[in-house]
Amino acid sequence: MVDATPEATTSPGLTEVEAHGVERIPDADRTAGPLDLFRLAFGGANTFATCVLGAFPILFGLSFWQGLAATVLGLVAGALLLAPMSVFGPANGTNNAVSSSAHLGVHGRVVGSFLSLLTAIAFFSISVWSSGDALIGAAHRLAGLPESDVSYGVAYAVFAGLVLTVCVYGFRFMLFVNKIAVLAASALFVLGVFAFAGDFDPGYTGAFASTSTPMFWPSFIGSALIVLSNPVSFGAFLGDWSRYIPAATPRGRVMGAAFLSQIATLLPFVFGLATASVIAAKAEKYLDPAAPNYVGGLLAISPGWYFLPLCLIALIGGMATGTTALYGTGLDFSSVFPRFGRVQATVFIGSLSIAFIFVGRFALNLAQSISTFATLIITCTAPWMVVMALGYVTRRGWYDAEALQVFNRRQRGGRYWFTHGWNWRGLTAWLVSACLALLFTNLPGQFVGPLGTLAGGTDISLPVGLVLAAVVYLALLFAFPEPRAVYGPDGPRLVRASEAEVPPITGTVPAKTPTGAA
């Protein structure tokens, strides 16, 4: 455990702009609990975008029950992988990218920052697109609003502006929004049971007569991996929220909250799965694999009275996803470029993301490319999560809070300096496993790696990356032990340590400036 921070401050109010960047959160301000982490992680996934992911098993030809089995498998596996990423925030009072300094080095932690940055931009874009399309589509059916570029542009701009405003205010305001979003979106999804109960047939058979039918297993595993990618997408920035949880909180409760937050997303996943099976039976043209349009199909089969609830789901759920993604983006950007405050970084990256959304939607038609981009980012993020989790185990959860902040303070040295600020053990394990995983990626019609066809058309990129990261990282820790000083008073667990000395921290700590200052 790290020592408590002596500084104490008054907890900010709901409408007060958050002052903290990636420095260690003072103990007096760490007033959140595991339930708050659950609300944020569940709220960020209890959205329309998750419903779209839930439709993929039907799109791949699975029956409803086969799709449900693939969904549960992927969701449980992803939640188990995500849960350990929640413990770094309470332990260190900072985000996961900064905590990764302990395993990748003072400079190597930028890997986590950029993975988080790219993931957040991708999912923010997907959230704005899917929610904006649903809003305009439902408004067209409900009130005759023209489905024009102008209508879509206004919807995207207003929606993205609201998300950016919430993120500027920071954690407390975002938590307030998600408290409302979790209950409201869940109630609206449950209301959907009554909207589609008459058309839903759990006996929907799909395209595979049995599990021995060719391409069944590639489709089943592919569906499970798509579902698994949703929890993994939270891995890089889960610490953005858990850092407000007191250090003394039992780690089991924190991991339990993160795990259950993803299991709870069975609600939007099953909503997407069930409604996709209805679309496949009643409006099959919307699930054409060449140009799938789940949102259009959902609007086509919805009763008129459910259009307004659909609009609310798109608005509320999209706000939850957008805020959790963009908040992490601004925070990580400010950690890579310490001269930027959190507010400055959030506004800058938010503005770039909004411009990216408009260019992608109206100029380049990048919807499919962004989906591919997000999948490839997750393929690279999963091995990084394995290195972090195994690093936590071998360090017995002990970290030096001051040494973690060396990069942000523009200093040198400390326990995590390793080789000129780089820990080649963790970096090598991540780079080798991520690169090989990319070679095994198989996204038909989008991206197929050079080794993507070796498993009979099945995408095994994530399993390859996960297993290889664990094996390579532990092997390197055994063969090239890290200095004993990084393990704290109780020494290492499972691995050996060397007697190499660590350099002292040198350099002047820059004066703190207000978060929103220039």
mmCIF file of C-alpha atoms in Angstrom, residues 77-206:
data_model
loop_
_atom_site.group_PDB
_atom_site.id
_atom_site.type_symbol
_atom_site.label_atom_id
_atom_site.label_comp_id
_atom_site.label_asym_id
_atom_site.label_seq_id
_atom_site.Cartn_x
_atom_site.Cartn_y
_atom_site.Cartn_z
ATOM 1 C CA ALA A 77 -14.696 -13.631 -20.081
ATOM 2 C CA GLY A 78 -14.461 -9.884 -20.752
ATOM 3 C CA ALA A 79 -15.689 -8.970 -17.262
ATOM 4 C CA LEU A 80 -13.103 -11.277 -15.667
ATOM 5 C CA LEU A 81 -10.382 -9.649 -17.760
ATOM 6 C CA LEU A 82 -11.584 -6.137 -16.913
ATOM 7 C CA ALA A 83 -12.101 -6.531 -13.145
ATOM 8 C CA PRO A 84 -8.394 -6.390 -12.104
ATOM 9 C CA MET A 85 -7.986 -3.073 -13.944
ATOM 10 C CA SER A 86 -10.175 -1.416 -11.285
ATOM 11 C CA VAL A 87 -7.706 -1.853 -8.415
ATOM 12 C CA PHE A 88 -5.008 0.546 -9.620
ATOM 13 C CA GLY A 89 -7.150 3.636 -9.030
ATOM 14 C CA PRO A 90 -7.746 3.054 -5.296
ATOM 15 C CA ALA A 91 -4.154 1.880 -4.794
ATOM 16 C CA ASN A 92 -2.494 4.871 -6.458
ATOM 17 C CA GLY A 93 -5.136 7.604 -6.628
ATOM 18 C CA THR A 94 -4.431 8.182 -10.316
ATOM 19 C CA ASN A 95 -5.470 6.776 -13.677
ATOM 20 C CA ASN A 96 -4.309 3.470 -15.134
ATOM 21 C CA ALA A 97 -1.954 5.006 -17.687
ATOM 22 C CA VAL A 98 0.050 6.693 -14.917
ATOM 23 C CA SER A 99 -0.034 3.496 -12.835
ATOM 24 C CA SER A 100 1.434 1.603 -15.800
ATOM 25 C CA SER A 101 4.713 3.472 -15.151
ATOM 26 C CA ALA A 102 5.427 0.775 -12.585
ATOM 27 C CA HIS A 103 5.432 -1.950 -15.254
ATOM 28 C CA LEU A 104 6.347 -0.204 -18.515
ATOM 29 C CA GLY A 105 8.610 2.510 -17.137
ATOM 30 C CA VAL A 106 8.310 6.244 -16.567
ATOM 31 C CA HIS A 107 8.359 6.883 -20.317
ATOM 32 C CA GLY A 108 6.789 3.575 -21.358
ATOM 33 C CA ARG A 109 3.530 4.554 -19.662
ATOM 34 C CA VAL A 110 2.685 6.631 -22.765
ATOM 35 C CA VAL A 111 1.609 3.336 -24.355
ATOM 36 C CA GLY A 112 -1.364 3.192 -21.982
ATOM 37 C CA SER A 113 -2.132 6.862 -22.496
ATOM 38 C CA PHE A 114 -2.349 6.576 -26.273
ATOM 39 C CA LEU A 115 -4.307 3.306 -26.149
ATOM 40 C CA SER A 116 -6.807 5.045 -23.883
ATOM 41 C CA LEU A 117 -6.824 8.125 -26.108
ATOM 42 C CA LEU A 118 -7.530 6.198 -29.312
ATOM 43 C CA THR A 119 -10.115 3.915 -27.681
ATOM 44 C CA ALA A 120 -12.024 6.832 -26.209
ATOM 45 C CA ILE A 121 -12.110 8.776 -29.491
ATOM 46 C CA ALA A 122 -13.328 5.709 -31.386
ATOM 47 C CA PHE A 123 -16.113 4.867 -28.929
ATOM 48 C CA PHE A 124 -17.125 8.508 -28.522
ATOM 49 C CA SER A 125 -17.541 8.692 -32.302
ATOM 50 C CA ILE A 126 -19.534 5.455 -32.460
ATOM 51 C CA SER A 127 -21.738 6.678 -29.612
ATOM 52 C CA VAL A 128 -22.513 10.016 -31.281
ATOM 53 C CA TRP A 129 -23.184 8.397 -34.667
ATOM 54 C CA SER A 130 -25.450 5.621 -33.407
ATOM 55 C CA SER A 131 -27.381 7.863 -31.013
ATOM 56 C CA GLY A 132 -27.706 10.676 -33.550
ATOM 57 C CA ASP A 133 -28.952 8.309 -36.248
ATOM 58 C CA ALA A 134 -31.498 6.786 -33.874
ATOM 59 C CA LEU A 135 -32.751 10.203 -32.759
ATOM 60 C CA ILE A 136 -33.234 11.492 -36.292
ATOM 61 C CA GLY A 137 -34.739 8.215 -37.535
ATOM 62 C CA ALA A 138 -37.244 8.076 -34.702
ATOM 63 C CA ALA A 139 -38.083 11.787 -35.060
ATOM 64 C CA HIS A 140 -38.710 11.212 -38.772
ATOM 65 C CA ARG A 141 -41.159 8.407 -38.061
ATOM 66 C CA LEU A 142 -42.750 10.225 -35.118
ATOM 67 C CA ALA A 143 -42.978 13.824 -36.363
ATOM 68 C CA GLY A 144 -41.933 13.751 -40.007
ATOM 69 C CA LEU A 145 -38.568 15.423 -39.423
ATOM 70 C CA PRO A 146 -36.579 15.339 -42.705
ATOM 71 C CA GLU A 147 -33.683 12.847 -42.719
ATOM 72 C CA SER A 148 -31.280 15.340 -44.255
ATOM 73 C CA ASP A 149 -27.587 16.056 -43.733
ATOM 74 C CA VAL A 150 -28.604 19.235 -41.922
ATOM 75 C CA SER A 151 -30.787 17.305 -39.465
ATOM 76 C CA TYR A 152 -28.050 14.787 -38.770
ATOM 77 C CA GLY A 153 -25.455 17.532 -38.447
ATOM 78 C CA VAL A 154 -27.505 19.453 -35.892
ATOM 79 C CA ALA A 155 -28.162 16.266 -33.899
ATOM 80 C CA TYR A 156 -24.474 15.347 -33.833
ATOM 81 C CA ALA A 157 -23.391 18.875 -32.876
ATOM 82 C CA VAL A 158 -25.917 19.295 -30.059
ATOM 83 C CA PHE A 159 -25.298 15.816 -28.708
ATOM 84 C CA ALA A 160 -21.499 16.126 -28.820
ATOM 85 C CA GLY A 161 -21.693 19.610 -27.250
ATOM 86 C CA LEU A 162 -23.727 18.303 -24.313
ATOM 87 C CA VAL A 163 -21.240 15.486 -23.761
ATOM 88 C CA LEU A 164 -18.305 17.896 -23.878
ATOM 89 C CA THR A 165 -19.965 20.196 -21.329
ATOM 90 C CA VAL A 166 -20.467 17.348 -18.851
ATOM 91 C CA CYS A 167 -16.850 16.231 -19.281
ATOM 92 C CA VAL A 168 -15.516 19.749 -18.649
ATOM 93 C CA TYR A 169 -17.305 19.857 -15.295
ATOM 94 C CA GLY A 170 -15.667 16.533 -14.502
ATOM 95 C CA PHE A 171 -16.121 13.480 -12.338
ATOM 96 C CA ARG A 172 -18.892 14.621 -9.970
ATOM 97 C CA PHE A 173 -21.152 15.913 -12.742
ATOM 98 C CA MET A 174 -20.458 12.818 -14.847
ATOM 99 C CA LEU A 175 -21.366 10.607 -11.884
ATOM 100 C CA PHE A 176 -24.634 12.536 -11.456
ATOM 101 C CA VAL A 177 -25.514 12.066 -15.138
ATOM 102 C CA ASN A 178 -24.769 8.334 -14.949
ATOM 103 C CA LYS A 179 -26.881 7.869 -11.826
ATOM 104 C CA ILE A 180 -29.861 9.069 -13.864
ATOM 105 C CA ALA A 181 -28.805 7.260 -17.038
ATOM 106 C CA VAL A 182 -28.486 3.840 -15.393
ATOM 107 C CA LEU A 183 -32.057 3.857 -14.062
ATOM 108 C CA ALA A 184 -33.680 5.600 -17.015
ATOM 109 C CA ALA A 185 -32.037 3.568 -19.781
ATOM 110 C CA SER A 186 -32.653 0.297 -17.898
ATOM 111 C CA ALA A 187 -36.344 1.129 -17.478
ATOM 112 C CA LEU A 188 -36.674 1.994 -21.169
ATOM 113 C CA PHE A 189 -34.992 -1.269 -22.209
ATOM 114 C CA VAL A 190 -37.377 -3.206 -19.962
ATOM 115 C CA LEU A 191 -40.258 -1.296 -21.567
ATOM 116 C CA GLY A 192 -38.989 -2.687 -24.873
ATOM 117 C CA VAL A 193 -39.952 -6.163 -23.673
ATOM 118 C CA PHE A 194 -43.605 -5.120 -24.008
ATOM 119 C CA ALA A 195 -42.966 -3.370 -27.323
ATOM 120 C CA PHE A 196 -41.545 -6.473 -29.042
ATOM 121 C CA ALA A 197 -43.045 -9.349 -27.021
ATOM 122 C CA GLY A 198 -45.654 -10.111 -29.658
ATOM 123 C CA ASP A 199 -43.116 -10.433 -32.478
ATOM 124 C CA PHE A 200 -40.245 -12.072 -30.614
ATOM 125 C CA ASP A 201 -39.733 -15.812 -31.182
ATOM 126 C CA PRO A 202 -37.033 -17.441 -29.008
ATOM 127 C CA GLY A 203 -37.098 -20.350 -31.438
ATOM 128 C CA TYR A 204 -35.488 -18.291 -34.203
ATOM 129 C CA THR A 205 -33.193 -20.855 -35.858
ATOM 130 C CA GLY A 206 -30.602 -18.793 -37.692
#
